[in-house]
PDB file of C-alpha atoms in Angstrom:
ATOM      1  CA  ILE A 974      43.365  12.231 -14.999  1.00 41.00           C
ATOM      2  CA  ASP A 975      40.211  14.167 -14.146  1.00 43.00           C
ATOM      3  CA  THR A 976      36.614  13.112 -14.780  1.00 47.00           C
ATOM      4  CA  SER A 977      36.025  15.444 -17.737  1.00 49.00           C
ATOM      5  CA  SER A 978      39.102  14.088 -19.517  1.00 47.00           C
ATOM      6  CA  VAL A 979      38.008  10.504 -18.957  1.00 43.00           C
ATOM      7  CA  LEU A 980      34.601  11.311 -20.426  1.00 46.00           C
ATOM      8  CA  LEU A 981      36.103  13.217 -23.347  1.00 46.00           C
ATOM      9  CA  LEU A 982      38.441  10.485 -24.569  1.00 45.00           C
ATOM     10  CA  PRO A 983      35.754   7.989 -25.678  1.00 46.00           C
ATOM     11  CA  ASP A 984      33.824  10.826 -27.352  1.00 50.00           C
ATOM     12  CA  LEU A 985      36.854  11.907 -29.332  1.00 40.00           C
ATOM     13  CA  GLU A 986      37.399   8.348 -30.497  1.00 41.00           C
ATOM     14  CA  LYS A 987      33.656   7.945 -31.175  1.00 50.00           C
ATOM     15  CA  PHE A 988      33.740   4.914 -28.901  1.00 41.00           C
ATOM     16  CA  ARG A 989      30.112   4.887 -27.701  1.00 52.00           C
ATOM     17  CA  GLU A 990      30.465   1.801 -25.535  1.00 56.00           C
ATOM     18  CA  GLY A 991      33.371   3.476 -23.767  1.00 49.00           C
ATOM     19  CA  THR A 992      31.353   6.647 -23.204  1.00 56.00           C
ATOM     20  CA  ILE A 993      28.504   4.618 -21.735  1.00 57.00           C
ATOM     21  CA  LEU A 994      30.824   2.602 -19.512  1.00 57.00           C
ATOM     22  CA  VAL A 995      32.565   5.701 -18.152  1.00 50.00           C
ATOM     23  CA  SER A 996      29.244   7.516 -17.615  1.00 55.00           C
ATOM     24  CA  GLU A 997      27.877   4.536 -15.693  1.00 60.00           C
ATOM     25  CA  ARG A 998      31.045   4.305 -13.623  1.00 60.00           C
ATOM     26  CA  PHE A 999      30.752   7.964 -12.575  1.00 52.00           C
ATOM     27  CA  GLY A1000      26.989   7.726 -12.019  1.00 57.00           C
ATOM     28  CA  PHE A1001      26.002  10.005 -14.906  1.00 60.00           C
ATOM     29  CA  LYS A1002      22.770   8.159 -15.618  1.00 76.00           C
ATOM     30  CA  TYR A1003      21.246  10.819 -17.840  1.00 75.00           C
ATOM     31  CA  ASP A1004      24.377  10.823 -20.001  1.00 76.00           C
ATOM     32  CA  VAL A1005      24.069   7.055 -20.394  1.00 79.00           C
ATOM     33  CA  PHE A1006      20.485   7.503 -21.519  1.00 82.00           C
ATOM     34  CA  ARG A1007      21.449  10.321 -23.878  1.00 83.00           C
ATOM     35  CA  SER A1008      24.182   8.176 -25.447  1.00 81.00           C
ATOM     36  CA  TYR A1009      21.586   5.629 -26.505  1.00 83.00           C
ATOM     37  CA  THR A1010      19.120   8.215 -27.796  1.00 88.00           C
ATOM     38  CA  ALA A1011      21.851  10.030 -29.736  1.00 85.00           C
ATOM     39  CA  ALA A1012      22.717   6.735 -31.420  1.00 84.00           C
ATOM     40  CA  ARG A1013      18.994   6.092 -32.071  1.00 90.00           C
ATOM     41  CA  ASP A1014      19.359   2.830 -30.182  1.00 89.00           C
ATOM     42  CA  THR A1015      15.775   2.321 -29.051  1.00 93.00           C
ATOM     43  CA  LYS A1016      16.359  -1.019 -27.333  1.00 92.00           C
ATOM     44  CA  GLY A1017      19.251   0.456 -25.361  1.00 88.00           C
ATOM     45  CA  THR A1018      17.142   3.495 -24.508  1.00 90.00           C
ATOM     46  CA  ILE A1019      14.322   1.340 -23.139  1.00 93.00           C
ATOM     47  CA  LYS A1020      16.761  -0.829 -21.191  1.00 90.00           C
ATOM     48  CA  THR A1021      18.388   2.238 -19.628  1.00 87.00           C
ATOM     49  CA  LEU A1022      15.000   3.745 -18.797  1.00 91.00           C
ATOM     50  CA  HIS A1023      13.961   0.606 -16.933  1.00 91.00           C
ATOM     51  CA  LYS A1024      17.315   0.421 -15.180  1.00 87.00           C
ATOM     52  CA  TYR A1025      17.352   3.971 -13.833  1.00 86.00           C
ATOM     53  CA  ASP A1026      13.681   4.995 -13.762  1.00 84.00           C
ATOM     54  CA  SER A1027      13.370   4.915  -9.972  1.00 84.00           C
ATOM     55  CA  GLU A1028      16.501   7.044  -9.538  1.00 85.00           C
ATOM     56  CA  GLU A1029      15.963   9.402 -12.480  1.00 87.00           C
ATOM     57  CA  PRO A1030      12.205   9.814 -13.060  1.00 89.00           C
ATOM     58  CA  GLN A1031      12.871  12.756 -15.397  1.00 89.00           C
ATOM     59  CA  LEU A1032      14.081  10.196 -17.929  1.00 91.00           C
ATOM     60  CA  TYR A1033      10.432   9.495 -18.740  1.00 93.00           C
ATOM     61  CA  ALA A1034       9.968  12.972 -20.200  1.00 93.00           C
ATOM     62  CA  ALA A1035      13.117  12.531 -22.277  1.00 93.00           C
ATOM     63  CA  ALA A1036      11.980   9.054 -23.339  1.00 94.00           C
ATOM     64  CA  LEU A1037       8.621  10.395 -24.517  1.00 94.00           C
ATOM     65  CA  ALA A1038      10.347  13.050 -26.623  1.00 93.00           C
ATOM     66  CA  TYR A1039      12.685  10.426 -28.085  1.00 93.00           C
ATOM     67  CA  PHE A1040       9.976   7.855 -28.841  1.00 94.00           C
ATOM     68  CA  THR A1041       7.963  10.463 -30.748  1.00 93.00           C
ATOM     69  CA  SER A1042      10.942  11.964 -32.583  1.00 92.00           C
ATOM     70  CA  SER A1043      10.430   9.840 -35.706  1.00 93.00           C
ATOM     71  CA  THR A1044       7.966   7.358 -37.144  1.00 93.00           C
ATOM     72  CA  GLU A1045      10.630   4.656 -37.202  1.00 94.00           C
ATOM     73  CA  ILE A1046      11.504   5.091 -33.527  1.00 93.00           C
ATOM     74  CA  LEU A1047       7.832   5.231 -32.563  1.00 93.00           C
ATOM     75  CA  LYS A1048       7.330   1.889 -34.288  1.00 93.00           C
ATOM     76  CA  GLU A1049      10.409   0.401 -32.603  1.00 93.00           C
ATOM     77  CA  ALA A1050       9.213   1.565 -29.189  1.00 93.00           C
ATOM     78  CA  GLY A1051       5.878  -0.209 -29.624  1.00 92.00           C
ATOM     79  CA  ASP A1052       3.720  -0.346 -26.495  1.00 92.00           C
ATOM     80  CA  GLU A1053       6.543   1.194 -24.463  1.00 94.00           C
ATOM     81  CA  VAL A1054       5.164   4.614 -25.439  1.00 94.00           C
ATOM     82  CA  GLU A1055       1.845   3.840 -23.750  1.00 93.00           C
ATOM     83  CA  LYS A1056       3.693   2.625 -20.647  1.00 94.00           C
ATOM     84  CA  VAL A1057       5.730   5.831 -20.517  1.00 94.00           C
ATOM     85  CA  LEU A1058       2.588   7.951 -20.858  1.00 94.00           C
ATOM     86  CA  LYS A1059       0.901   5.964 -18.098  1.00 92.00           C
ATOM     87  CA  LYS A1060       3.893   6.390 -15.781  1.00 93.00           C
ATOM     88  CA  ILE A1061       4.072  10.120 -16.486  1.00 92.00           C
ATOM     89  CA  ASP A1062       0.363  10.507 -15.827  1.00 90.00           C
ATOM     90  CA  GLU A1063       0.234   8.382 -12.659  1.00 88.00           C
ATOM     91  CA  ASP A1064       3.309   9.966 -11.071  1.00 90.00           C
ATOM     92  CA  GLY A1065       2.612  13.515 -12.277  1.00 89.00           C
ATOM     93  CA  LEU A1066       6.022  13.762 -13.939  1.00 91.00           C
ATOM     94  CA  MET A1067       4.733  16.211 -16.548  1.00 91.00           C
ATOM     95  CA  ALA A1068       1.756  18.526 -16.776  1.00 89.00           C
ATOM     96  CA  SER A1069      -0.902  17.322 -19.212  1.00 88.00           C
ATOM     97  CA  LEU A1070      -0.289  20.311 -21.461  1.00 88.00           C
ATOM     98  CA  GLN A1071       3.440  19.526 -21.587  1.00 90.00           C
ATOM     99  CA  VAL A1072       2.653  15.984 -22.698  1.00 92.00           C
ATOM    100  CA  ILE A1073       0.358  17.234 -25.470  1.00 90.00           C
ATOM    101  CA  GLN A1074       3.001  19.707 -26.620  1.00 90.00           C
ATOM    102  CA  THR A1075       5.656  16.966 -26.665  1.00 91.00           C
ATOM    103  CA  LEU A1076       3.405  14.667 -28.679  1.00 89.00           C
ATOM    104  CA  SER A1077       2.577  17.396 -31.188  1.00 87.00           C
ATOM    105  CA  VAL A1078       6.074  18.819 -31.781  1.00 85.00           C
ATOM    106  CA  THR A1079       7.088  16.354 -34.501  1.00 83.00           C
ATOM    107  CA  HIS A1080       3.631  15.303 -35.720  1.00 85.00           C
ATOM    108  CA  VAL A1081       4.799  11.705 -35.336  1.00 90.00           C
ATOM    109  CA  ALA A1082       2.399  10.624 -32.607  1.00 87.00           C
ATOM    110  CA  THR A1083      -0.747   9.104 -34.048  1.00 86.00           C
ATOM    111  CA  MET A1084      -4.178  10.548 -33.423  1.00 87.00           C
ATOM    112  CA  GLY A1085      -5.047   7.308 -31.664  1.00 89.00           C
ATOM    113  CA  LEU A1086      -2.188   7.755 -29.204  1.00 90.00           C
ATOM    114  CA  VAL A1087      -3.129  11.363 -28.465  1.00 89.00           C
ATOM    115  CA  LYS A1088      -6.804  10.473 -28.189  1.00 91.00           C
ATOM    116  CA  ARG A1089      -6.142   7.651 -25.723  1.00 90.00           C
ATOM    117  CA  TYR A1090      -3.985   9.911 -23.581  1.00 90.00           C
ATOM    118  CA  LEU A1091      -6.569  12.689 -23.572  1.00 90.00           C
ATOM    119  CA  SER A1092      -9.294  10.177 -22.745  1.00 91.00           C
ATOM    120  CA  THR A1093      -7.270   9.047 -19.738  1.00 89.00           C
ATOM    121  CA  VAL A1094      -6.749  12.638 -18.595  1.00 88.00           C
ATOM    122  CA  VAL A1095     -10.410  13.547 -19.038  1.00 89.00           C
ATOM    123  CA  GLN A1096     -11.550  10.396 -17.238  1.00 90.00           C
ATOM    124  CA  ARG A1097      -9.262  11.170 -14.311  1.00 86.00           C
ATOM    125  CA  GLU A1098     -10.560  14.724 -14.212  1.00 86.00           C
ATOM    126  CA  GLN A1099     -14.141  13.464 -14.212  1.00 90.00           C
ATOM    127  CA  ASP A1100     -13.377  10.968 -11.445  1.00 91.00           C
ATOM    128  CA  GLU A1101     -11.810  13.722  -9.349  1.00 86.00           C
ATOM    129  CA  ILE A1102     -14.794  15.984  -9.958  1.00 89.00           C
ATOM    130  CA  ALA A1103     -17.201  13.206  -8.934  1.00 92.00           C
ATOM    131  CA  ASN A1104     -15.138  12.497  -5.827  1.00 90.00           C
ATOM    132  CA  ASN A1105     -15.009  16.197  -4.975  1.00 86.00           C
ATOM    133  CA  ARG A1106     -18.772  16.418  -5.309  1.00 90.00           C
ATOM    134  CA  ARG A1107     -19.182  13.512  -2.898  1.00 92.00           C
ATOM    135  CA  LEU A1108     -16.844  15.229  -0.467  1.00 86.00           C
ATOM    136  CA  ILE A1109     -18.757  18.488  -0.849  1.00 87.00           C
ATOM    137  CA  ASP A1110     -21.990  16.692   0.071  1.00 91.00           C
ATOM    138  CA  ILE A1111     -20.308  15.125   3.105  1.00 89.00           C
ATOM    139  CA  TYR A1112     -18.810  18.435   4.214  1.00 85.00           C
ATOM    140  CA  ARG A1113     -22.101  20.232   3.650  1.00 90.00           C
ATOM    141  CA  LYS A1114     -23.876  17.756   5.937  1.00 92.00           C
ATOM    142  CA  ASP A1115     -21.069  18.010   8.491  1.00 87.00           C
ATOM    143  CA  THR A1116     -21.269  21.795   8.329  1.00 87.00           C
ATOM    144  CA  THR A1117     -25.008  21.706   8.949  1.00 91.00           C
ATOM    145  CA  THR A1118     -24.442  19.408  11.923  1.00 89.00           C
ATOM    146  CA  LYS A1119     -21.684  21.621  13.311  1.00 82.00           C
ATOM    147  CA  LEU A1120     -23.776  24.749  12.894  1.00 88.00           C
ATOM    148  CA  GLY A1121     -26.507  23.051  14.885  1.00 88.00           C
ATOM    149  CA  GLU A1122     -23.995  22.154  17.584  1.00 80.00           C
ATOM    150  CA  ILE A1123     -22.685  25.735  17.640  1.00 80.00           C
ATOM    151  CA  GLU A1124     -26.220  27.040  17.985  1.00 85.00           C
ATOM    152  CA  GLU A1125     -26.824  24.633  20.839  1.00 81.00           C
ATOM    153  CA  LEU A1126     -23.591  25.641  22.555  1.00 75.00           C
ATOM    154  CA  SER A1127     -24.493  29.307  22.294  1.00 80.00           C
ATOM    155  CA  THR A1128     -27.895  28.811  23.897  1.00 84.00           C
ATOM    156  CA  THR A1129     -27.456  25.828  26.210  1.00 82.00           C
ATOM    157  CA  PRO A1130     -25.051  25.567  29.155  1.00 83.00           C
ATOM    158  CA  VAL A1131     -22.409  22.868  28.805  1.00 81.00           C
ATOM    159  CA  SER A1132     -21.439  20.717  31.744  1.00 84.00           C
ATOM    160  CA  PHE A1133     -18.151  18.849  32.022  1.00 86.00           C
ATOM    161  CA  SER A1134     -18.161  15.754  34.181  1.00 87.00           C
ATOM    162  CA  ALA A1135     -14.912  14.030  33.200  1.00 89.00           C
ATOM    163  CA  THR A1136     -12.759  12.962  36.128  1.00 92.00           C
ATOM    164  CA  ARG A1137      -9.753  11.758  34.155  1.00 93.00           C
ATOM    165  CA  CYS A1138      -7.472  13.521  31.702  1.00 93.00           C
ATOM    166  CA  SER A1139      -8.166  12.437  28.121  1.00 92.00           C
ATOM    167  CA  THR A1140      -4.431  12.608  27.387  1.00 91.00           C
ATOM    168  CA  CYS A1141      -2.701  10.845  30.290  1.00 93.00           C
ATOM    169  CA  ASP A1142      -5.762   9.122  31.833  1.00 92.00           C
ATOM    170  CA  MET A1143      -4.750  10.362  35.282  1.00 94.00           C
ATOM    171  CA  THR A1144      -7.191  11.956  37.711  1.00 94.00           C
ATOM    172  CA  LEU A1145      -7.889  15.544  36.729  1.00 92.00           C
ATOM    173  CA  ASP A1146      -6.466  18.279  38.914  1.00 92.00           C
ATOM    174  CA  LEU A1147      -6.139  22.004  38.375  1.00 91.00           C
ATOM    175  CA  PRO A1148      -5.400  23.668  36.066  1.00 91.00           C
ATOM    176  CA  ILE A1149      -7.799  21.891  33.716  1.00 91.00           C
ATOM    177  CA  VAL A1150      -8.652  22.718  30.098  1.00 93.00           C
ATOM    178  CA  HIS A1151     -12.121  21.755  28.889  1.00 90.00           C
ATOM    179  CA  PHE A1152     -12.874  21.677  25.164  1.00 89.00           C
ATOM    180  CA  LEU A1153     -16.382  22.125  23.825  1.00 81.00           C
ATOM    181  CA  CYS A1154     -15.942  18.853  21.918  1.00 83.00           C
ATOM    182  CA  LYS A1155     -16.130  17.405  25.480  1.00 84.00           C
ATOM    183  CA  PRO A1156     -12.612  16.013  26.207  1.00 90.00           C
ATOM    184  CA  SER A1157     -10.910  17.450  29.296  1.00 93.00           C
ATOM    185  CA  HIS A1158      -7.153  17.637  29.826  1.00 92.00           C
ATOM    186  CA  HIS A1159      -4.543  18.726  32.306  1.00 94.00           C
ATOM    187  CA  GLN A1160      -3.133  21.982  31.069  1.00 93.00           C
ATOM    188  CA  ARG A1161       0.347  20.485  31.415  1.00 92.00           C
ATOM    189  CA  CYS A1162      -0.596  17.660  29.023  1.00 93.00           C
ATOM    190  CA  LEU A1163      -1.409  20.035  26.178  1.00 92.00           C
ATOM    191  CA  LYS A1164       1.294  21.050  23.721  1.00 87.00           C
ATOM    192  CA  GLU A1165      -1.010  23.270  21.669  1.00 85.00           C
ATOM    193  CA  LEU A1166      -4.280  25.089  22.231  1.00 83.00           C
ATOM    194  CA  GLU A1167      -6.177  22.454  20.256  1.00 87.00           C
ATOM    195  CA  CYS A1168      -7.875  19.288  21.395  1.00 89.00           C
ATOM    196  CA  PRO A1169      -5.305  16.526  20.725  1.00 89.00           C
ATOM    197  CA  ILE A1170      -8.095  14.030  20.113  1.00 88.00           C
ATOM    198  CA  CYS A1171      -9.715  16.142  17.397  1.00 87.00           C
ATOM    199  CA  ALA A1172      -6.432  17.490  15.987  1.00 88.00           C
ATOM    200  CA  PRO A1173      -5.758  14.620  13.511  1.00 88.00           C
ATOM    201  CA  LYS A1174      -9.251  14.912  12.033  1.00 86.00           C
ATOM    202  CA  ASN A1175      -8.950  18.689  11.811  1.00 85.00           C
ATOM    203  CA  ALA A1176      -5.562  18.359  10.098  1.00 87.00           C
ATOM    204  CA  THR A1177      -7.039  15.916   7.574  1.00 87.00           C
ATOM    205  CA  VAL A1178      -9.846  18.330   6.764  1.00 82.00           C
ATOM    206  CA  ARG A1179      -7.344  21.146   6.240  1.00 84.00           C
ATOM    207  CA  GLN A1180      -5.195  18.962   3.970  1.00 86.00           C
ATOM    208  CA  VAL A1181      -8.194  17.868   1.902  1.00 81.00           C
ATOM    209  CA  LYS A1182      -9.311  21.474   1.538  1.00 79.00           C
ATOM    210  CA  LYS A1183      -5.822  22.525   0.427  1.00 82.00           C
ATOM    211  CA  ALA A1184      -5.598  19.628  -2.050  1.00 79.00           C
ATOM    212  CA  GLN A1185      -8.976  20.534  -3.527  1.00 73.00           C
ATOM    213  CA  GLU A1186      -7.960  24.162  -3.961  1.00 75.00           C
ATOM    214  CA  GLU A1187      -4.691  23.156  -5.659  1.00 75.00           C
ATOM    215  CA  SER A1188      -6.481  20.609  -7.831  1.00 68.00           C
ATOM    216  CA  ALA A1189      -9.074  23.145  -8.936  1.00 66.00           C
ATOM    217  CA  SER A1190      -6.329  25.607  -9.836  1.00 64.00           C
ATOM    218  CA  ARG A1191      -4.381  22.958 -11.773  1.00 62.00           C
ATOM    219  CA  HIS A1192      -7.429  21.833 -13.745  1.00 57.00           C
ATOM    220  CA  GLY A1193      -8.332  25.395 -14.631  1.00 58.00           C
ATOM    221  CA  LEU A1194      -4.830  26.199 -15.853  1.00 56.00           C
ATOM    222  CA  PHE A1195      -4.718  23.049 -17.964  1.00 55.00           C
ATOM    223  CA  TRP A1196      -7.954  23.761 -19.807  1.00 56.00           C
ATOM    224  CA  ASP A1197      -7.125  27.462 -20.231  1.00 58.00           C
ATOM    225  CA  ASP A1198      -3.716  26.645 -21.709  1.00 56.00           C
ATOM    226  CA  LEU A1199      -5.187  23.905 -23.886  1.00 55.00           C
ATOM    227  CA  GLN A1200      -7.717  26.314 -25.371  1.00 57.00           C
ATOM    228  CA  LYS A1201      -5.003  28.901 -26.052  1.00 55.00           C
ATOM    229  CA  SER A1202      -2.622  26.403 -27.689  1.00 52.00           C
TER     230      SER A1202
END
């Protein structure tokens, strides 16, 4: 007998426990979760969410929709709703606008719940803005320092006195590559045309810059969509 037939039999007989057992046996975790929500079994829903959350993080979005589907279910869920919202927010499982839309679909979520969620989002945004401003100040100072170094390099001769390769620590012999950041290397020790000592720091700066650009774009889209909704 094939899998679909095995799954169909309990459904035809309206044997929910059988459907759940078969779904678990075949690894259909979302179907297990859906069986509990369809039966409006909030305790079973919460238990399943905790059981499979690490394997099926998308269950949190479904759980939020279920918990706010009726006043009765919202009451049964209790503080589990706040925990689900916190998990969604911390792990970025849903965009903030999606959460607001989910909470507002049925008009079941209380103003207090929505307000607390928005307060959390706004606080996180403010923290990120403050952190970005600190980084901007640091980068501005670094930029000023680097510009001074560039000016010095363009007007003052640079001498290289290293006798050992900064990569392998062996005595330098030709061909040698000197970097203006001062390290010297055997050409054969270099895999790329970038100082291997400075490369990790440069990569970090590039990643931070990319993250800031993505974050700025995400924040802008959220507030634009929120104003339009």
